[in-house]
PDB file of C-alpha atoms in Angstrom:
ATOM      1  CA  ASP V  25     -12.773  -7.844  19.649  1.00 65.00           C
ATOM      2  CA  ALA V  26     -11.955  -4.349  19.348  1.00 79.00           C
ATOM      3  CA  GLY V  27     -12.838  -2.173  16.430  1.00 94.00           C
ATOM      4  CA  VAL V  28     -11.273   0.969  14.846  1.00 97.00           C
ATOM      5  CA  THR V  29     -10.725   3.714  17.317  1.00 98.00           C
ATOM      6  CA  GLN V  30      -9.959   7.183  16.545  1.00 98.00           C
ATOM      7  CA  SER V  31      -9.177  10.465  18.622  1.00 97.00           C
ATOM      8  CA  PRO V  32     -10.313  12.823  19.415  1.00 97.00           C
ATOM      9  CA  THR V  33     -14.018  12.731  18.252  1.00 97.00           C
ATOM     10  CA  HIS V  34     -14.422  16.314  17.564  1.00 97.00           C
ATOM     11  CA  LEU V  35     -11.795  19.408  17.239  1.00 96.00           C
ATOM     12  CA  ILE V  36     -11.765  23.121  16.631  1.00 98.00           C
ATOM     13  CA  LYS V  37      -8.867  24.879  15.296  1.00 98.00           C
ATOM     14  CA  THR V  38      -8.119  28.384  13.613  1.00 98.00           C
ATOM     15  CA  ARG V  39      -6.648  28.690  10.303  1.00 98.00           C
ATOM     16  CA  GLY V  40      -2.975  28.149  10.060  1.00 98.00           C
ATOM     17  CA  GLN V  41      -2.747  26.047  13.072  1.00 98.00           C
ATOM     18  CA  GLN V  42      -1.520  22.094  13.003  1.00 98.00           C
ATOM     19  CA  VAL V  43      -3.645  19.406  14.029  1.00 98.00           C
ATOM     20  CA  THR V  44      -2.806  15.806  14.696  1.00 98.00           C
ATOM     21  CA  LEU V  45      -5.611  12.796  14.561  1.00 98.00           C
ATOM     22  CA  ARG V  46      -4.959   9.433  15.836  1.00 98.00           C
ATOM     23  CA  CYS V  47      -6.263   6.172  15.077  1.00 98.00           C
ATOM     24  CA  SER V  48      -6.059   2.589  16.340  1.00 98.00           C
ATOM     25  CA  PRO V  49      -6.718  -0.343  13.801  1.00 97.00           C
ATOM     26  CA  LYS V  50      -9.029  -3.290  14.350  1.00 95.00           C
ATOM     27  CA  SER V  51      -7.470  -6.184  16.335  1.00 94.00           C
ATOM     28  CA  GLY V  52      -5.301  -8.223  13.781  1.00 92.00           C
ATOM     29  CA  HIS V  53      -5.284  -5.713  11.350  1.00 94.00           C
ATOM     30  CA  ASP V  54      -1.929  -4.118   9.582  1.00 94.00           C
ATOM     31  CA  THR V  55      -3.217  -1.625   7.253  1.00 94.00           C
ATOM     32  CA  VAL V  56      -4.559   1.869   7.899  1.00 95.00           C
ATOM     33  CA  SER V  57      -6.132   4.189   5.380  1.00 95.00           C
ATOM     34  CA  TRP V  58      -7.320   7.594   6.007  1.00 97.00           C
ATOM     35  CA  TYR V  59     -10.188   9.435   4.148  1.00 97.00           C
ATOM     36  CA  GLN V  60     -11.519  13.096   4.225  1.00 98.00           C
ATOM     37  CA  GLN V  61     -15.415  13.362   3.999  1.00 98.00           C
ATOM     38  CA  ALA V  62     -16.683  16.783   3.245  1.00 96.00           C
ATOM     39  CA  LEU V  63     -20.511  17.339   4.104  1.00 93.00           C
ATOM     40  CA  GLY V  64     -22.585  15.751   1.254  1.00 91.00           C
ATOM     41  CA  GLN V  65     -19.764  14.031  -0.158  1.00 94.00           C
ATOM     42  CA  GLY V  66     -18.173  10.427  -0.322  1.00 96.00           C
ATOM     43  CA  PRO V  67     -14.890   9.699   1.621  1.00 97.00           C
ATOM     44  CA  GLN V  68     -11.995  10.850  -0.415  1.00 96.00           C
ATOM     45  CA  PHE V  69      -8.750   8.852  -0.167  1.00 95.00           C
ATOM     46  CA  ILE V  70      -5.762  10.479   1.524  1.00 97.00           C
ATOM     47  CA  PHE V  71      -3.192   7.746   1.789  1.00 95.00           C
ATOM     48  CA  GLN V  72      -2.632   4.171   3.134  1.00 94.00           C
ATOM     49  CA  TYR V  73       0.115   2.910   5.331  1.00 94.00           C
ATOM     50  CA  TYR V  74       1.388  -0.570   5.644  1.00 92.00           C
ATOM     51  CA  GLU V  75       4.592  -1.817   7.432  1.00 91.00           C
ATOM     52  CA  GLU V  76       5.202   1.816   8.689  1.00 93.00           C
ATOM     53  CA  GLU V  77       5.369   3.224   4.938  1.00 93.00           C
ATOM     54  CA  GLU V  78       3.112   5.125   2.929  1.00 93.00           C
ATOM     55  CA  ARG V  79       2.058   2.941   0.125  1.00 91.00           C
ATOM     56  CA  GLN V  80      -0.664   4.841  -1.647  1.00 89.00           C
ATOM     57  CA  ARG V  81      -1.533   8.618  -1.858  1.00 92.00           C
ATOM     58  CA  GLY V  82      -4.437  10.354  -3.239  1.00 92.00           C
ATOM     59  CA  ASN V  83      -4.731  14.018  -4.441  1.00 93.00           C
ATOM     60  CA  PHE V  84      -3.960  15.852  -1.126  1.00 97.00           C
ATOM     61  CA  PRO V  85      -1.168  18.324  -0.596  1.00 97.00           C
ATOM     62  CA  ASP V  86       1.947  18.001   1.136  1.00 96.00           C
ATOM     63  CA  ARG V  87       0.636  19.665   4.137  1.00 98.00           C
ATOM     64  CA  PHE V  88      -1.220  16.226   4.873  1.00 98.00           C
ATOM     65  CA  SER V  89       1.063  13.750   6.160  1.00 98.00           C
ATOM     66  CA  GLY V  90       0.823  10.648   8.130  1.00 97.00           C
ATOM     67  CA  HIS V  91       2.917   7.992  10.304  1.00 97.00           C
ATOM     68  CA  GLN V  92       2.287   4.461  11.038  1.00 97.00           C
ATOM     69  CA  PHE V  93       3.837   2.914  14.285  1.00 97.00           C
ATOM     70  CA  PRO V  94       5.159  -0.406  14.886  1.00 97.00           C
ATOM     71  CA  ASN V  95       1.821  -1.317  16.601  1.00 95.00           C
ATOM     72  CA  TYR V  96      -0.010  -0.531  13.470  1.00 96.00           C
ATOM     73  CA  SER V  97      -1.707   2.585  14.904  1.00 97.00           C
ATOM     74  CA  SER V  98      -1.459   5.665  12.523  1.00 98.00           C
ATOM     75  CA  GLU V  99      -1.418   9.482  12.841  1.00 98.00           C
ATOM     76  CA  LEU V 100      -2.526  12.104  10.428  1.00 98.00           C
ATOM     77  CA  ASN V 101      -1.055  15.332  10.494  1.00 98.00           C
ATOM     78  CA  VAL V 102      -2.417  18.552   8.776  1.00 98.00           C
ATOM     79  CA  ASN V 103      -0.491  21.576   8.933  1.00 98.00           C
ATOM     80  CA  ALA V 104      -1.170  25.177   7.980  1.00 98.00           C
ATOM     81  CA  LEU V 105      -4.939  24.457   8.278  1.00 98.00           C
ATOM     82  CA  LEU V 106      -7.482  26.035   5.822  1.00 98.00           C
ATOM     83  CA  LEU V 107     -11.020  26.647   5.931  1.00 97.00           C
ATOM     84  CA  GLY V 108     -11.658  23.917   3.432  1.00 97.00           C
ATOM     85  CA  ASP V 109      -9.990  21.326   5.748  1.00 98.00           C
ATOM     86  CA  SER V 110     -13.099  21.302   7.756  1.00 98.00           C
ATOM     87  CA  ALA V 111     -14.535  17.849   7.500  1.00 98.00           C
ATOM     88  CA  LEU V 112     -15.047  14.241   8.999  1.00 98.00           C
ATOM     89  CA  TYR V 113     -11.718  12.430   8.887  1.00 98.00           C
ATOM     90  CA  LEU V 114     -12.112   8.843   8.870  1.00 98.00           C
ATOM     91  CA  CYS V 115      -9.520   5.959   9.504  1.00 97.00           C
ATOM     92  CA  ALA V 116     -10.102   2.743   7.944  1.00 96.00           C
ATOM     93  CA  SER V 117      -8.049  -0.583   8.701  1.00 95.00           C
ATOM     94  CA  SER V 118      -7.799  -3.729   6.700  1.00 93.00           C
ATOM     95  CA  LEU V 119      -5.629  -6.652   6.359  1.00 91.00           C
ATOM     96  CA  GLY V 120      -2.904  -6.743   3.998  1.00 80.00           C
ATOM     97  CA  LEU V 121      -2.506  -4.951   0.490  1.00 73.00           C
ATOM     98  CA  ALA V 122      -3.950  -7.676  -1.864  1.00 69.00           C
ATOM     99  CA  GLY V 123      -6.581  -5.002  -3.120  1.00 75.00           C
ATOM    100  CA  ARG V 124      -9.588  -7.024  -2.220  1.00 82.00           C
ATOM    101  CA  GLU V 125      -9.511  -6.567   1.572  1.00 87.00           C
ATOM    102  CA  THR V 126     -12.440  -5.088   3.454  1.00 91.00           C
ATOM    103  CA  GLN V 127     -11.751  -1.817   4.997  1.00 94.00           C
ATOM    104  CA  TYR V 128     -13.522  -1.057   8.157  1.00 95.00           C
ATOM    105  CA  PHE V 129     -13.907   2.208   9.677  1.00 97.00           C
ATOM    106  CA  GLY V 130     -13.827   4.066  12.972  1.00 97.00           C
ATOM    107  CA  PRO V 131     -16.179   6.734  14.078  1.00 97.00           C
ATOM    108  CA  GLY V 132     -14.216   9.461  12.682  1.00 98.00           C
ATOM    109  CA  THR V 133     -12.866  12.621  14.035  1.00 98.00           C
ATOM    110  CA  ARG V 134     -14.831  15.790  13.029  1.00 98.00           C
ATOM    111  CA  LEU V 135     -12.409  18.806  12.466  1.00 98.00           C
ATOM    112  CA  LEU V 136     -13.827  22.369  12.320  1.00 98.00           C
ATOM    113  CA  VAL V 137     -11.351  25.043  11.089  1.00 98.00           C
ATOM    114  CA  LEU V 138     -12.426  28.720  11.893  1.00 97.00           C
TER     115      LEU V 138
ATOM    116  CA  GLN Z  20     -15.674  11.424 -15.801  1.00 67.00           C
ATOM    117  CA  LYS Z  21     -15.662  10.581 -12.227  1.00 72.00           C
ATOM    118  CA  GLU Z  22     -14.068   7.355 -11.387  1.00 90.00           C
ATOM    119  CA  VAL Z  23     -16.994   5.952  -9.183  1.00 95.00           C
ATOM    120  CA  GLU Z  24     -20.580   7.452  -9.897  1.00 95.00           C
ATOM    121  CA  GLN Z  25     -23.854   6.684  -8.182  1.00 95.00           C
ATOM    122  CA  ASN Z  26     -27.367   7.598  -9.295  1.00 83.00           C
ATOM    123  CA  SER Z  27     -28.353  10.824  -8.053  1.00 70.00           C
ATOM    124  CA  GLY Z  28     -30.574  10.854  -5.248  1.00 81.00           C
ATOM    125  CA  PRO Z  29     -32.587  11.360  -3.092  1.00 93.00           C
ATOM    126  CA  LEU Z  30     -34.234   7.987  -3.612  1.00 96.00           C
ATOM    127  CA  SER Z  31     -37.691   7.662  -1.528  1.00 97.00           C
ATOM    128  CA  VAL Z  32     -39.408   4.379  -1.486  1.00 97.00           C
ATOM    129  CA  PRO Z  33     -42.470   3.252   0.655  1.00 97.00           C
ATOM    130  CA  GLU Z  34     -41.919   0.803   3.385  1.00 98.00           C
ATOM    131  CA  GLY Z  35     -41.848  -2.819   2.083  1.00 97.00           C
ATOM    132  CA  ALA Z  36     -40.852  -1.785  -1.466  1.00 98.00           C
ATOM    133  CA  ILE Z  37     -37.572  -2.639  -3.354  1.00 98.00           C
ATOM    134  CA  ALA Z  38     -34.989  -0.074  -3.446  1.00 97.00           C
ATOM    135  CA  SER Z  39     -32.527  -0.341  -6.139  1.00 97.00           C
ATOM    136  CA  LEU Z  40     -28.904   1.689  -5.857  1.00 97.00           C
ATOM    137  CA  ASN Z  41     -26.955   1.817  -8.886  1.00 96.00           C
ATOM    138  CA  CYS Z  42     -22.910   2.545  -9.298  1.00 96.00           C
ATOM    139  CA  THR Z  43     -20.850   2.990 -12.390  1.00 96.00           C
ATOM    140  CA  TYR Z  44     -17.007   2.925 -12.535  1.00 95.00           C
ATOM    141  CA  SER Z  45     -14.359   3.906 -14.808  1.00 92.00           C
ATOM    142  CA  ASP Z  46     -11.437   1.716 -14.177  1.00 88.00           C
ATOM    143  CA  ARG Z  47     -11.862  -1.333 -16.244  1.00 88.00           C
ATOM    144  CA  GLY Z  48      -9.089  -3.004 -14.126  1.00 85.00           C
ATOM    145  CA  SER Z  49     -10.860  -2.730 -10.842  1.00 88.00           C
ATOM    146  CA  GLN Z  50     -11.764  -6.086  -9.222  1.00 87.00           C
ATOM    147  CA  SER Z  51     -13.062  -5.632  -5.743  1.00 92.00           C
ATOM    148  CA  PHE Z  52     -16.524  -3.745  -4.881  1.00 95.00           C
ATOM    149  CA  PHE Z  53     -18.270  -2.666  -1.813  1.00 96.00           C
ATOM    150  CA  TRP Z  54     -21.480  -1.375  -0.430  1.00 98.00           C
ATOM    151  CA  TYR Z  55     -21.384   0.854   2.802  1.00 98.00           C
ATOM    152  CA  ARG Z  56     -24.113   2.165   4.573  1.00 98.00           C
ATOM    153  CA  GLN Z  57     -23.699   5.629   6.207  1.00 98.00           C
ATOM    154  CA  TYR Z  58     -26.201   7.003   8.903  1.00 97.00           C
ATOM    155  CA  SER Z  59     -26.201  10.776   9.472  1.00 94.00           C
ATOM    156  CA  GLY Z  60     -23.429  11.638  11.661  1.00 92.00           C
ATOM    157  CA  LYS Z  61     -21.864   8.267  11.723  1.00 95.00           C
ATOM    158  CA  SER Z  62     -19.096   6.323   9.981  1.00 96.00           C
ATOM    159  CA  PRO Z  63     -19.811   3.949   6.936  1.00 97.00           C
ATOM    160  CA  GLU Z  64     -20.448   0.369   8.010  1.00 97.00           C
ATOM    161  CA  LEU Z  65     -19.843  -2.451   5.324  1.00 96.00           C
ATOM    162  CA  ILE Z  66     -23.071  -4.096   3.712  1.00 97.00           C
ATOM    163  CA  MET Z  67     -21.460  -6.274   1.283  1.00 96.00           C
ATOM    164  CA  SER Z  68     -18.795  -6.940  -0.636  1.00 95.00           C
ATOM    165  CA  ILE Z  69     -18.733  -8.380  -4.328  1.00 96.00           C
ATOM    166  CA  TYR Z  70     -15.838  -9.514  -6.599  1.00 93.00           C
ATOM    167  CA  SER Z  71     -17.335 -11.832  -9.321  1.00 94.00           C
ATOM    168  CA  ASN Z  72     -19.961 -11.127 -11.962  1.00 96.00           C
ATOM    169  CA  GLY Z  73     -23.640 -12.084 -11.065  1.00 96.00           C
ATOM    170  CA  ASP Z  74     -25.572 -11.497  -7.800  1.00 97.00           C
ATOM    171  CA  LYS Z  75     -24.579 -11.953  -4.331  1.00 97.00           C
ATOM    172  CA  GLU Z  76     -27.367 -12.293  -1.556  1.00 97.00           C
ATOM    173  CA  ASP Z  77     -26.999 -11.359   2.053  1.00 96.00           C
ATOM    174  CA  GLY Z  78     -30.648 -11.378   3.943  1.00 97.00           C
ATOM    175  CA  ARG Z  79     -32.581  -8.429   2.378  1.00 98.00           C
ATOM    176  CA  PHE Z  80     -29.758  -7.203   0.449  1.00 98.00           C
ATOM    177  CA  THR Z  81     -28.533  -8.412  -3.056  1.00 98.00           C
ATOM    178  CA  ALA Z  82     -25.328  -6.867  -4.925  1.00 98.00           C
ATOM    179  CA  GLN Z  83     -25.164  -7.286  -8.519  1.00 98.00           C
ATOM    180  CA  LEU Z  84     -21.908  -6.981 -10.669  1.00 97.00           C
ATOM    181  CA  ASN Z  85     -21.508  -6.739 -14.282  1.00 97.00           C
ATOM    182  CA  LYS Z  86     -17.854  -5.984 -15.148  1.00 94.00           C
ATOM    183  CA  ALA Z  87     -18.471  -5.771 -18.753  1.00 95.00           C
ATOM    184  CA  SER Z  88     -20.762  -2.689 -18.162  1.00 95.00           C
ATOM    185  CA  GLN Z  89     -18.640  -1.547 -15.291  1.00 95.00           C
ATOM    186  CA  TYR Z  90     -21.663  -1.530 -13.516  1.00 95.00           C
ATOM    187  CA  VAL Z  91     -22.667  -2.733  -9.731  1.00 97.00           C
ATOM    188  CA  SER Z  92     -26.045  -2.367  -8.016  1.00 97.00           C
ATOM    189  CA  LEU Z  93     -27.613  -2.897  -4.606  1.00 98.00           C
ATOM    190  CA  LEU Z  94     -31.099  -4.068  -4.074  1.00 98.00           C
ATOM    191  CA  ILE Z  95     -32.778  -3.961  -0.772  1.00 98.00           C
ATOM    192  CA  ARG Z  96     -35.833  -6.033  -0.508  1.00 98.00           C
ATOM    193  CA  ASP Z  97     -38.800  -5.280   2.060  1.00 98.00           C
ATOM    194  CA  SER Z  98     -37.184  -1.802   2.686  1.00 98.00           C
ATOM    195  CA  GLN Z  99     -37.633  -0.646   6.344  1.00 97.00           C
ATOM    196  CA  PRO Z 100     -37.482   2.925   7.674  1.00 97.00           C
ATOM    197  CA  SER Z 101     -34.321   1.924   9.517  1.00 97.00           C
ATOM    198  CA  ASP Z 102     -32.828   1.581   5.884  1.00 97.00           C
ATOM    199  CA  SER Z 103     -33.073   5.305   5.698  1.00 97.00           C
ATOM    200  CA  ALA Z 104     -29.103   6.334   5.347  1.00 97.00           C
ATOM    201  CA  THR Z 105     -26.674   7.252   2.638  1.00 97.00           C
ATOM    202  CA  TYR Z 106     -25.522   4.232   0.582  1.00 98.00           C
ATOM    203  CA  LEU Z 107     -21.800   4.379  -0.672  1.00 98.00           C
ATOM    204  CA  CYS Z 108     -20.304   2.353  -3.410  1.00 97.00           C
ATOM    205  CA  ALA Z 109     -16.598   1.956  -3.218  1.00 96.00           C
ATOM    206  CA  VAL Z 110     -14.220   0.401  -5.868  1.00 94.00           C
ATOM    207  CA  TYR Z 111     -10.646  -0.644  -5.502  1.00 90.00           C
ATOM    208  CA  ALA Z 112      -8.557   0.581  -8.376  1.00 76.00           C
ATOM    209  CA  GLY Z 113      -6.328  -1.591 -10.387  1.00 68.00           C
ATOM    210  CA  GLY Z 114      -3.043  -0.843 -11.782  1.00 66.00           C
ATOM    211  CA  THR Z 115      -0.764   1.714 -10.209  1.00 66.00           C
ATOM    212  CA  SER Z 116      -3.291   2.805  -7.674  1.00 65.00           C
ATOM    213  CA  TYR Z 117      -3.644  -0.821  -6.482  1.00 66.00           C
ATOM    214  CA  GLY Z 118      -5.213  -0.623  -2.847  1.00 72.00           C
ATOM    215  CA  LYS Z 119      -6.817   2.804  -3.270  1.00 83.00           C
ATOM    216  CA  LEU Z 120     -10.165   2.587  -2.417  1.00 90.00           C
ATOM    217  CA  THR Z 121     -12.319   5.102  -4.357  1.00 93.00           C
ATOM    218  CA  PHE Z 122     -15.979   6.026  -3.234  1.00 96.00           C
ATOM    219  CA  GLY Z 123     -18.882   7.353  -5.047  1.00 96.00           C
ATOM    220  CA  GLN Z 124     -20.749  10.505  -3.638  1.00 95.00           C
ATOM    221  CA  GLY Z 125     -23.514   8.537  -1.998  1.00 96.00           C
ATOM    222  CA  THR Z 126     -27.142   8.066  -2.668  1.00 97.00           C
ATOM    223  CA  ILE Z 127     -29.481   9.174   0.209  1.00 96.00           C
ATOM    224  CA  LEU Z 128     -32.321   6.551   0.883  1.00 97.00           C
ATOM    225  CA  THR Z 129     -35.582   7.500   2.679  1.00 97.00           C
ATOM    226  CA  VAL Z 130     -37.760   4.764   3.294  1.00 97.00           C
ATOM    227  CA  HIS Z 131     -41.101   6.227   4.503  1.00 96.00           C
ATOM    228  CA  PRO Z 132     -43.961   4.152   6.230  1.00 91.00           C
TER     229      PRO Z 132
END
């Protein structure tokens, strides 16, 4: 049973560039959530996708956007990168939107913005 | 007030002792609560979920929930050095934030031999 996968594992970008991170959910899951985790902090919710639509969004600027594909995989796009965007980006998958589901995390993508 | 707060660490306990990790939350409509463990450089992994008031036990781990006090805790019995990690409390928000999982800042636990 394949777990959540993310790519790439590491990424180095410069300020002002754009980045796309990818996530494949755990087999059987249809909901994908994205989180940003700065060093020493808990994960911060960016947004959640279900049925190819953004269902919930955290307090992140419009530079952060996403997409979910018919096979439930998802992308996170960040435009006009800032130094403060350096963080571990986590994807989590779950089944449905009842507000009780366990979210399972992928290994993360570590982004460094120089 | 932060939505989810955890007791500030780091917490250090000797091997074999009980480690107690605490978490409070502000949204009284919250219904679902989770504890995750995160080793350094890794992603969070689920330890336990709890939905009803009272205790829930799984091996050496016990989660306790008190919705009236808006408090959830995790006890680790017979702590082992391999339990040394950051423990994250996570809460599903209610109301219009339905489906949004909010994390505390985490408590670093060190179990020393």
